[in-house]
GROMACS .gro file of C-alpha atoms in nm:
model
   74
    1UNK     CA    1   0.005  -0.009  -0.008
    2UNK     CA    2   0.263   0.251  -0.109
    3UNK     CA    3   0.386   0.427  -0.406
    4UNK     CA    4   0.658   0.266  -0.639
    5UNK     CA    5   0.906   0.488  -0.494
    6UNK     CA    6   0.855   0.404  -0.140
    7UNK     CA    7   0.815   0.032  -0.209
    8UNK     CA    8   1.144   0.014  -0.394
    9UNK     CA    9   1.313   0.147  -0.112
   10UNK     CA   10   1.109  -0.084   0.152
   11UNK     CA   11   1.201  -0.395  -0.031
   12UNK     CA   12   1.181  -0.682   0.209
   13UNK     CA   13   1.241  -0.495   0.520
   14UNK     CA   14   0.989  -0.502   0.805
   15UNK     CA   15   1.213  -0.311   1.029
   16UNK     CA   16   1.469  -0.019   1.028
   17UNK     CA   17   1.664   0.205   1.261
   18UNK     CA   18   1.513   0.466   1.440
   19UNK     CA   19   1.708   0.770   1.348
   20UNK     CA   20   1.640   0.954   1.696
   21UNK     CA   21   1.708   0.650   1.935
   22UNK     CA   22   1.912   0.393   1.702
   23UNK     CA   23   1.664   0.117   1.809
   24UNK     CA   24   1.563  -0.143   1.565
   25UNK     CA   25   1.194  -0.063   1.487
   26UNK     CA   26   0.926  -0.227   1.286
   27UNK     CA   27   0.793  -0.009   0.976
   28UNK     CA   28   0.445   0.152   0.975
   29UNK     CA   29   0.174  -0.123   0.891
   30UNK     CA   30  -0.118   0.055   0.719
   31UNK     CA   31  -0.340  -0.242   0.774
   32UNK     CA   32  -0.316  -0.233   1.163
   33UNK     CA   33  -0.211   0.118   1.236
   34UNK     CA   34  -0.336   0.468   1.191
   35UNK     CA   35  -0.139   0.710   0.966
   36UNK     CA   36  -0.232   1.006   1.177
   37UNK     CA   37  -0.101   0.831   1.481
   38UNK     CA   38   0.245   0.813   1.369
   39UNK     CA   39   0.304   1.083   1.086
   40UNK     CA   40   0.259   1.449   1.011
   41UNK     CA   41   0.295   1.681   0.755
   42UNK     CA   42   0.490   2.014   0.771
   43UNK     CA   43   0.410   2.185   0.439
   44UNK     CA   44   0.579   1.937   0.216
   45UNK     CA   45   0.775   1.723   0.425
   46UNK     CA   46   0.647   1.402   0.608
   47UNK     CA   47   0.760   1.379   0.955
   48UNK     CA   48   0.738   1.089   1.209
   49UNK     CA   49   0.553   1.146   1.528
   50UNK     CA   50   0.669   0.799   1.658
   51UNK     CA   51   0.957   0.560   1.644
   52UNK     CA   52   0.750   0.367   1.382
   53UNK     CA   53   0.691   0.695   1.201
   54UNK     CA   54   1.051   0.802   1.199
   55UNK     CA   55   1.189   0.470   1.105
   56UNK     CA   56   0.934   0.426   0.796
   57UNK     CA   57   1.015   0.799   0.680
   58UNK     CA   58   1.397   0.723   0.675
   59UNK     CA   59   1.364   0.365   0.523
   60UNK     CA   60   1.124   0.446   0.262
   61UNK     CA   61   1.305   0.769   0.207
   62UNK     CA   62   0.967   0.966   0.192
   63UNK     CA   63   1.135   1.286   0.207
   64UNK     CA   64   1.382   1.247  -0.134
   65UNK     CA   65   1.406   1.549  -0.328
   66UNK     CA   66   1.165   1.383  -0.594
   67UNK     CA   67   0.898   1.324  -0.375
   68UNK     CA   68   0.944   1.664  -0.211
   69UNK     CA   69   0.890   1.822  -0.529
   70UNK     CA   70   0.576   1.627  -0.623
   71UNK     CA   71   0.434   1.727  -0.305
   72UNK     CA   72   0.527   2.085  -0.359
   73UNK     CA   73   0.337   2.080  -0.736
   74UNK     CA   74   0.026   1.938  -0.542
   0.00000   0.00000   0.00000
């Protein structure tokens, strides 16, 4: 349940490293978790509110130049 860009970055990963704490953390699961609990939007940048959110943003590279540019155009 992600765009091709994010899905290619995710690959087989089910977890990653939280950039704030350095802890191994599971990635966001859209089937069991609520987006708004874990993510926020600051203009065109997606940020993680929780360890799950931060890790998912980092692993999926959700704020790549290309993704930010696309959000800015919307």
